């Protein structure tokens, strides 16, 4: 009898444990893998409207981007039209005559989610109405519109870590109480080390640096990430400053290295400021490789309606995206860094490894990688994820890497 009671207790404990676990998983992991989608800012700045956004949503579906995983349309700054008599935030009626709810219904009908933008101060970075002191009301409004994601900026807010934590927590709490699952992207550019507190205050991801411009490297070498605000960050600057925070990323919580500039080719707009003259396709391919191995959210910002074959090839490489979306959620660590090379490695859920080999220099270089030096002591089948083919088997790889090119390999133990 005693035995039977004991087994019953064990069964009940197991059951209740199982239920609790499911609730925690369902309740807290709003972004189990890095969010993917298309964001309005780099291409349109604040000159956005519902027609262009609908067309972009259509193109995300027709080009295969949704199928590849880009399942969000993120509206950035410039949608706001002030507040009504009840202080409810409203969309600019000229830009969004049908309202945001209708737009959310439209993108949802296509199988996409809708993100929106606000700021932890009275006004946003571009000077529009923001959410400070209206957190609960705005979160409820966003929920009633069917919003799935909020990017919450920090322009006009005090340069103080405790205040940043308090303001982000206030919005995160408001979102939790809003009646809808809305993921929170913290955007204070890494100025107050959000990798240390982003999860604790209720965020799912946090920007690690100042805005990325459409360029490879800042013209001036900077010592601190904060200096990137004034000189303008390039792809390699963001990689260098974000690599130290690998330990803070895990399923549900991500270092956000800012939007993809792939396919913008120096189009004037915010990413064209501060020396953003555009990149080569080799450099855009490197961004996609590095953002993927480093687990960053993937928010494309090019004109999806007219993208060329190269941009499509880069954005839609499903083997590269699979590295970014890998269920283990381990951000790559930088194993080698010198004037010529950055080499990143990460383990993958099925036991494979991903390796990225970036030639930082201005001329083609021959790389000799001994996998044992990276901590991999077996023999591997090496798949080049840009060539989509197995390029060798063994314990080493030798080959040529073009200037600013990143080789991205998947290693399978044999
Ligand atoms: C800040 C953010 C950008 C963008 C703009 C909008 O600069 O870092 O990503 O959202 O504001 O004004």
Coordinates of C-alpha atoms and ligand atoms in Angstrom, one line a residue:
X1 CA 0.0 0.0 0.0
X2 CA 2.8 2.3 1.0
X3 CA 4.5 1.5 -2.2
X4 CA 1.4 2.3 -4.2
X5 CA 1.0 5.7 -2.5
X6 CA 4.6 6.5 -3.2
X7 CA 4.2 5.7 -6.9
X8 CA 1.1 7.8 -7.0
X9 CA 3.0 10.7 -5.5
X10 CA 5.8 10.2 -8.0
X11 CA 3.4 10.1 -10.9
X12 CA 1.6 13.2 -9.7
X13 CA 4.9 15.1 -9.2
X14 CA 6.0 14.1 -12.7
X15 CA 2.7 15.3 -14.2
X16 CA 2.7 18.6 -12.3
X17 CA 6.4 19.1 -13.3
X18 CA 5.5 18.5 -16.9
X19 CA 2.6 20.9 -16.9
X20 CA 4.7 23.6 -15.1
X21 CA 7.5 23.2 -17.7
X22 CA 5.1 23.5 -20.6
X23 CA 3.6 26.7 -19.2
X24 CA 7.0 28.2 -18.6
X25 CA 8.1 27.3 -22.1
X26 CA 4.9 28.6 -23.7
X27 CA 4.8 31.6 -21.5
X28 CA 8.3 33.0 -21.6
X29 CA 9.9 32.0 -24.9
X30 CA 8.4 34.6 -27.1
X31 CA 11.5 34.4 -29.3
X32 CA 12.8 30.8 -29.1
X33 CA 15.0 31.5 -32.1
X34 CA 16.3 34.9 -33.3
X35 CA 13.4 36.8 -34.8
X36 CA 13.5 37.2 -38.6
X37 CA 11.7 39.5 -40.9
X38 CA 11.9 42.8 -42.9
X39 CA 12.2 46.2 -41.2
X40 CA 11.1 49.6 -42.7
X41 CA 13.9 51.9 -41.4
X42 CA 16.9 51.6 -43.6
X43 CA 15.0 51.8 -46.9
X44 CA 12.1 54.2 -46.1
X45 CA 13.3 56.0 -42.9
X46 CA 10.1 57.7 -41.6
X47 CA 8.5 58.0 -45.1
X48 CA 6.4 54.9 -44.6
X49 CA 2.8 54.2 -45.5
X50 CA 0.4 51.3 -45.5
X51 CA 0.6 50.8 -49.3
X52 CA 4.3 50.3 -49.4
X53 CA 4.2 48.0 -46.3
X54 CA 1.4 45.9 -47.8
X55 CA 3.4 45.6 -51.1
X56 CA 6.5 44.6 -49.1
X57 CA 4.4 41.9 -47.2
X58 CA 3.2 40.6 -50.6
X59 CA 6.8 40.5 -51.9
X60 CA 8.0 38.7 -48.7
X61 CA 5.6 35.9 -49.5
X62 CA 6.0 35.8 -53.3
X63 CA 9.9 35.9 -53.2
X64 CA 10.0 32.9 -50.8
X65 CA 11.3 35.0 -47.9
X66 CA 8.4 34.0 -45.6
X67 CA 9.1 30.3 -46.5
X68 CA 12.7 30.8 -45.6
X69 CA 11.8 32.2 -42.2
X70 CA 11.4 35.9 -42.5
X71 CA 8.0 36.0 -40.8
X72 CA 7.8 39.5 -39.4
X73 CA 7.1 42.9 -40.9
X74 CA 8.6 45.4 -38.5
X75 CA 7.3 48.9 -38.7
X76 CA 10.0 51.2 -37.4
X77 CA 9.8 54.9 -36.5
X78 CA 7.5 57.4 -38.2
X79 CA 4.1 55.6 -38.1
X80 CA 2.7 57.8 -35.2
X81 CA 0.2 60.5 -35.5
X82 CA 0.0 61.7 -31.9
X83 CA -2.6 60.9 -29.3
X84 CA -6.4 61.3 -29.4
X85 CA -8.6 63.0 -26.7
X86 CA -8.3 59.9 -24.5
X87 CA -4.6 59.9 -24.9
X88 CA -4.7 56.8 -27.1
X89 CA -1.7 56.7 -29.4
X90 CA -2.8 56.9 -33.1
X91 CA -1.2 56.2 -36.4
X92 CA -0.7 59.1 -38.8
X93 CA -3.9 59.1 -40.8
X94 CA -2.2 60.3 -44.0
X95 CA 0.3 57.4 -43.9
X96 CA -2.1 54.8 -42.5
X97 CA -5.6 55.7 -43.6
X98 CA -6.9 52.2 -42.8
X99 CA -5.2 52.1 -39.4
X100 CA -2.7 49.7 -38.0
X101 CA -5.3 47.1 -37.0
X102 CA -6.2 46.7 -40.7
X103 CA -2.6 46.4 -41.6
X104 CA -2.0 43.8 -38.9
X105 CA -5.0 41.8 -40.2
X106 CA -3.6 42.0 -43.7
X107 CA -0.1 40.8 -42.7
X108 CA -1.6 38.1 -40.4
X109 CA -3.7 36.8 -43.3
X110 CA -0.4 36.3 -45.2
X111 CA 1.1 34.2 -42.4
X112 CA 3.3 37.1 -41.2
X113 CA 3.5 38.8 -37.8
X114 CA 3.6 42.6 -37.3
X115 CA 6.1 44.5 -35.3
X116 CA 5.8 48.2 -34.2
X117 CA 8.1 50.8 -32.7
X118 CA 8.1 53.2 -29.8
X119 CA 10.6 54.8 -27.4
X120 CA 11.1 55.1 -23.6
X121 CA 10.9 58.9 -23.6
X122 CA 8.2 61.5 -24.6
X123 CA 9.5 61.5 -28.3
X124 CA 11.1 58.9 -30.5
X125 CA 14.5 59.3 -32.2
X126 CA 12.8 60.8 -35.3
X127 CA 10.7 63.1 -33.1
X128 CA 7.4 61.3 -33.1
X129 CA 5.0 60.6 -30.1
X130 CA 6.5 57.9 -27.8
X131 CA 5.4 55.9 -24.8
X132 CA 7.0 57.3 -21.5
X133 CA 4.2 57.4 -18.9
X134 CA 1.7 55.8 -21.3
X135 CA 3.2 52.3 -21.2
X136 CA 0.1 50.5 -20.0
X137 CA -2.2 52.3 -22.4
X138 CA 0.1 51.9 -25.4
X139 CA 0.7 48.2 -24.7
X140 CA -3.1 47.7 -24.6
X141 CA -3.5 49.6 -27.8
X142 CA -0.7 47.6 -29.5
X143 CA -2.4 44.4 -28.3
X144 CA -5.8 45.5 -29.6
X145 CA -4.3 46.1 -33.0
X146 CA -2.8 42.6 -33.1
X147 CA 0.9 43.6 -32.7
X148 CA 3.3 40.8 -32.1
X149 CA 6.6 42.6 -31.5
X150 CA 7.7 46.0 -30.1
X151 CA 11.1 47.6 -30.8
X152 CA 11.5 50.0 -27.9
X153 CA 14.1 52.7 -28.5
X154 CA 15.9 55.0 -26.0
X155 CA 16.4 58.4 -27.7
X156 CA 15.6 61.3 -25.3
X157 CA 16.0 59.1 -22.2
X158 CA 18.6 59.6 -19.5
X159 CA 22.1 58.1 -20.0
X160 CA 21.7 56.1 -16.8
X161 CA 21.7 52.3 -16.4
X162 CA 19.2 52.1 -13.6
X163 CA 16.7 54.4 -15.4
X164 CA 17.1 52.4 -18.6
X165 CA 16.3 49.2 -16.6
X166 CA 13.3 50.8 -15.0
X167 CA 11.9 52.1 -18.2
X168 CA 12.3 48.9 -20.1
X169 CA 10.8 46.9 -17.3
X170 CA 7.8 49.2 -17.2
X171 CA 7.1 48.5 -20.8
X172 CA 7.8 44.8 -20.6
X173 CA 5.4 44.5 -17.6
X174 CA 2.8 46.5 -19.6
X175 CA 3.2 44.2 -22.6
X176 CA 2.8 41.1 -20.3
X177 CA -0.5 42.6 -18.9
X178 CA -1.7 43.6 -22.4
X179 CA -3.5 40.3 -23.0
X180 CA -1.4 39.5 -26.1
X181 CA 2.1 37.9 -26.5
X182 CA 4.2 40.7 -27.7
X183 CA 8.0 40.2 -27.8
X184 CA 10.2 43.2 -26.7
X185 CA 13.3 44.3 -28.5
X186 CA 15.4 46.6 -26.3
X187 CA 17.2 49.3 -28.4
X188 CA 19.5 51.4 -26.3
X189 CA 22.5 50.5 -28.5
X190 CA 24.5 48.6 -25.9
X191 CA 25.2 51.8 -24.1
X192 CA 24.1 50.4 -20.7
X193 CA 25.2 46.8 -21.2
X194 CA 21.7 45.4 -21.7
X195 CA 23.1 41.8 -22.1
X196 CA 23.5 41.9 -18.3
X197 CA 19.9 42.8 -17.6
X198 CA 17.8 42.6 -20.7
X199 CA 16.3 39.2 -19.9
X200 CA 15.7 40.1 -16.2
X201 CA 13.6 43.2 -17.1
X202 CA 11.5 41.2 -19.6
X203 CA 13.2 41.8 -23.0
X204 CA 13.7 39.0 -25.6
X205 CA 16.6 40.8 -27.4
X206 CA 18.8 43.8 -27.1
X207 CA 20.8 45.8 -29.5
X208 CA 24.6 45.6 -28.9
X209 CA 25.8 48.7 -30.7
X210 CA 25.0 52.0 -32.4
X211 CA 23.2 51.8 -35.7
X212 CA 24.8 49.9 -38.5
X213 CA 25.5 51.9 -41.6
X214 CA 25.7 50.5 -45.1
X215 CA 29.5 50.1 -45.1
X216 CA 32.2 47.6 -44.2
X217 CA 34.2 49.5 -41.6
X218 CA 34.2 52.8 -39.8
X219 CA 36.8 55.1 -41.3
X220 CA 38.2 55.9 -37.9
X221 CA 39.3 53.2 -35.6
X222 CA 37.4 53.5 -32.3
X223 CA 38.3 52.2 -28.9
X224 CA 34.8 52.0 -27.4
X225 CA 31.5 51.0 -28.9
X226 CA 29.9 54.3 -27.8
X227 CA 32.2 56.2 -30.3
X228 CA 30.5 54.3 -33.1
X229 CA 27.4 56.6 -32.7
X230 CA 29.3 59.5 -34.2
X231 CA 31.7 57.8 -36.6
X232 CA 29.1 55.3 -38.0
X233 CA 29.4 51.6 -37.5
X234 CA 30.3 49.2 -40.3
X235 CA 29.6 45.5 -40.5
X236 CA 33.0 44.5 -39.1
X237 CA 32.8 47.0 -36.2
X238 CA 29.5 45.5 -35.1
X239 CA 31.0 42.0 -35.3
X240 CA 34.1 43.1 -33.3
X241 CA 32.1 44.7 -30.5
X242 CA 29.4 42.1 -30.3
X243 CA 31.6 39.0 -30.1
X244 CA 32.3 39.5 -26.4
X245 CA 28.7 39.0 -25.4
X246 CA 28.3 35.5 -26.8
X247 CA 27.8 34.0 -23.4
X248 CA 24.6 36.1 -22.8
X249 CA 22.7 34.7 -25.8
X250 CA 20.5 31.6 -25.4
X251 CA 17.2 30.3 -26.7
X252 CA 14.6 33.1 -26.0
X253 CA 17.2 35.9 -25.4
X254 CA 19.4 37.3 -28.2
X255 CA 22.1 39.9 -28.9
X256 CA 20.7 42.1 -31.7
X257 CA 23.5 43.3 -34.0
X258 CA 21.0 45.6 -35.9
X259 CA 19.4 45.2 -39.3
X260 CA 20.8 43.5 -42.3
X261 CA 22.1 46.0 -44.9
X262 CA 22.2 43.3 -47.6
X263 CA 21.0 44.6 -51.0
X264 CA 20.9 48.3 -50.1
X265 CA 24.0 49.2 -52.2
X266 CA 24.4 52.6 -50.6
X267 CA 20.8 53.7 -51.1
X268 CA 20.5 57.0 -49.3
X269 CA 18.5 56.7 -46.2
X270 CA 19.5 56.3 -42.5
X271 CA 22.0 53.5 -43.4
X272 CA 23.5 55.7 -46.0
X273 CA 24.4 58.4 -43.4
X274 CA 27.9 58.6 -41.7
X275 CA 29.7 57.1 -44.7
X276 CA 27.2 54.4 -45.6
X277 CA 28.3 54.3 -49.3
X278 CA 27.2 50.7 -49.8
X279 CA 29.0 47.3 -49.7
X280 CA 30.0 44.7 -52.3
X281 CA 28.0 41.4 -52.5
X282 CA 31.0 39.6 -50.9
X283 CA 30.6 42.0 -47.9
X284 CA 26.8 41.5 -47.8
X285 CA 27.4 37.7 -47.9
X286 CA 29.8 38.1 -45.0
X287 CA 27.1 40.0 -43.0
X288 CA 24.7 37.2 -43.6
X289 CA 27.3 34.6 -42.5
X290 CA 28.4 36.5 -39.4
X291 CA 24.9 37.5 -38.3
X292 CA 23.9 33.9 -38.7
X293 CA 26.8 32.2 -36.8
X294 CA 26.5 34.9 -34.1
X295 CA 22.7 34.3 -33.6
X296 CA 21.6 37.8 -34.4
X297 CA 18.0 38.5 -35.4
X298 CA 17.8 38.8 -39.2
X299 CA 15.9 41.8 -40.3
X300 CA 16.3 42.5 -44.0
X301 CA 15.8 46.2 -45.0
X302 CA 16.2 46.2 -48.8
X303 CA 13.4 46.7 -51.2
X304 CA 12.1 43.2 -51.4
X305 CA 9.9 44.1 -54.4
X306 CA 12.8 44.7 -56.7
X307 CA 15.8 42.7 -55.2
X308 CA 18.3 41.4 -57.6
X309 CA 19.4 37.8 -58.0
X310 CA 22.5 38.2 -55.8
X311 CA 20.6 39.7 -52.9
X312 CA 18.0 36.9 -53.2
X313 CA 20.8 34.3 -53.2
X314 CA 22.3 35.9 -50.0
X315 CA 19.1 36.4 -48.0
X316 CA 17.4 33.2 -49.0
X317 CA 20.3 30.7 -48.3
X318 CA 18.3 28.2 -46.2
X319 CA 21.5 26.3 -45.1
X320 CA 22.9 29.6 -43.7
X321 CA 19.5 30.5 -42.1
X322 CA 19.5 27.1 -40.4
X323 CA 22.7 28.0 -38.6
X324 CA 21.1 31.2 -37.4
X325 CA 17.9 29.4 -36.3
X326 CA 19.6 26.4 -34.8
X327 CA 17.7 25.1 -31.8
X328 CA 20.7 25.0 -29.5
X329 CA 20.9 28.8 -29.7
X330 CA 24.6 29.0 -28.9
X331 CA 26.2 32.2 -30.2
X332 CA 29.5 31.5 -32.0
X333 CA 32.7 32.4 -30.1
X334 CA 35.7 34.0 -31.7
X335 CA 38.6 31.5 -31.5
X336 CA 41.1 33.4 -33.7
X337 CA 41.4 37.2 -34.1
X338 CA 44.4 39.0 -35.7
X339 CA 44.9 41.5 -38.4
X340 CA 44.1 39.1 -41.1
X341 CA 41.5 36.7 -39.7
X342 CA 38.5 36.3 -37.5
X343 CA 37.4 32.7 -37.0
X344 CA 34.2 31.9 -35.2
X345 CA 32.9 28.5 -34.2
X346 CA 29.6 27.3 -32.7
X347 CA 28.1 23.9 -31.9
X348 CA 24.8 22.9 -33.4
X349 CA 21.9 21.0 -32.1
X350 CA 22.5 17.8 -34.1
X351 CA 26.2 17.6 -33.0
X352 CA 27.6 19.3 -36.1
X353 CA 29.7 22.5 -35.8
X354 CA 29.6 25.7 -37.8
X355 CA 32.8 27.6 -38.6
X356 CA 33.1 31.1 -40.1
X357 CA 36.4 32.2 -41.5
X358 CA 36.6 35.9 -42.3
X359 CA 39.4 37.5 -44.2
X360 CA 39.6 41.0 -42.6
X361 CA 42.4 42.2 -44.9
X362 CA 42.3 44.1 -48.2
X363 CA 43.8 41.3 -50.3
X364 CA 43.0 37.6 -50.9
X365 CA 44.6 35.3 -48.4
X366 CA 45.3 31.6 -48.1
X367 CA 43.8 30.1 -45.0
X368 CA 45.2 27.0 -43.2
X369 CA 42.8 25.9 -40.6
X370 CA 43.6 23.0 -38.3
X371 CA 40.4 22.0 -36.7
X372 CA 42.2 20.6 -33.7
X373 CA 43.4 24.1 -32.9
X374 CA 39.7 25.1 -32.7
X375 CA 39.0 22.3 -30.3
X376 CA 37.6 19.8 -32.8
X377 CA 39.6 16.6 -32.5
X378 CA 37.8 14.3 -34.9
X379 CA 37.7 13.9 -38.7
X380 CA 35.0 15.9 -40.4
X381 CA 33.0 16.2 -43.6
X382 CA 33.2 19.9 -44.6
X383 CA 30.2 21.5 -46.3
X384 CA 30.6 25.0 -47.8
X385 CA 27.2 26.5 -47.1
X386 CA 27.6 29.2 -49.9
X387 CA 28.6 26.6 -52.5
X388 CA 26.0 24.2 -51.2
X389 CA 28.5 21.3 -51.5
X390 CA 30.8 19.1 -49.5
X391 CA 34.3 20.4 -50.3
X392 CA 36.4 17.9 -48.4
X393 CA 36.9 15.5 -45.6
X394 CA 39.6 15.5 -42.9
X395 CA 41.1 17.4 -39.9
X396 CA 42.1 20.5 -41.8
X397 CA 41.0 23.0 -44.5
X398 CA 43.3 25.0 -46.8
X399 CA 41.9 27.5 -49.2
X400 CA 41.7 31.0 -50.6
X401 CA 39.5 33.6 -49.0
X402 CA 38.8 36.8 -50.8
X403 CA 39.1 40.2 -49.1
X404 CA 36.2 40.7 -46.7
X405 CA 34.8 37.3 -47.6
X406 CA 33.5 34.9 -44.9
X407 CA 33.6 31.2 -45.6
X408 CA 30.8 29.5 -43.7
X409 CA 31.2 25.7 -43.2
X410 CA 29.2 23.0 -41.5
X411 CA 31.4 20.2 -40.1
X412 CA 29.9 16.8 -39.6
X413 CA 31.9 14.2 -37.6
X414 CA 32.8 11.1 -39.6
Ligands
LIG1 C1 17.4 54.7 -33.6 C2 17.5 53.2 -33.7 C3 17.3 52.9 -35.2 C4 15.9 53.4 -35.7 C5 15.8 54.9 -35.5 C6 14.4 55.4 -35.7 O1 18.4 55.3 -34.2 O2 18.7 52.7 -33.3 O3 17.4 51.5 -35.4 O4 14.9 52.7 -35.1 O5 16.2 55.2 -34.1 O6 14.3 56.8 -35.5

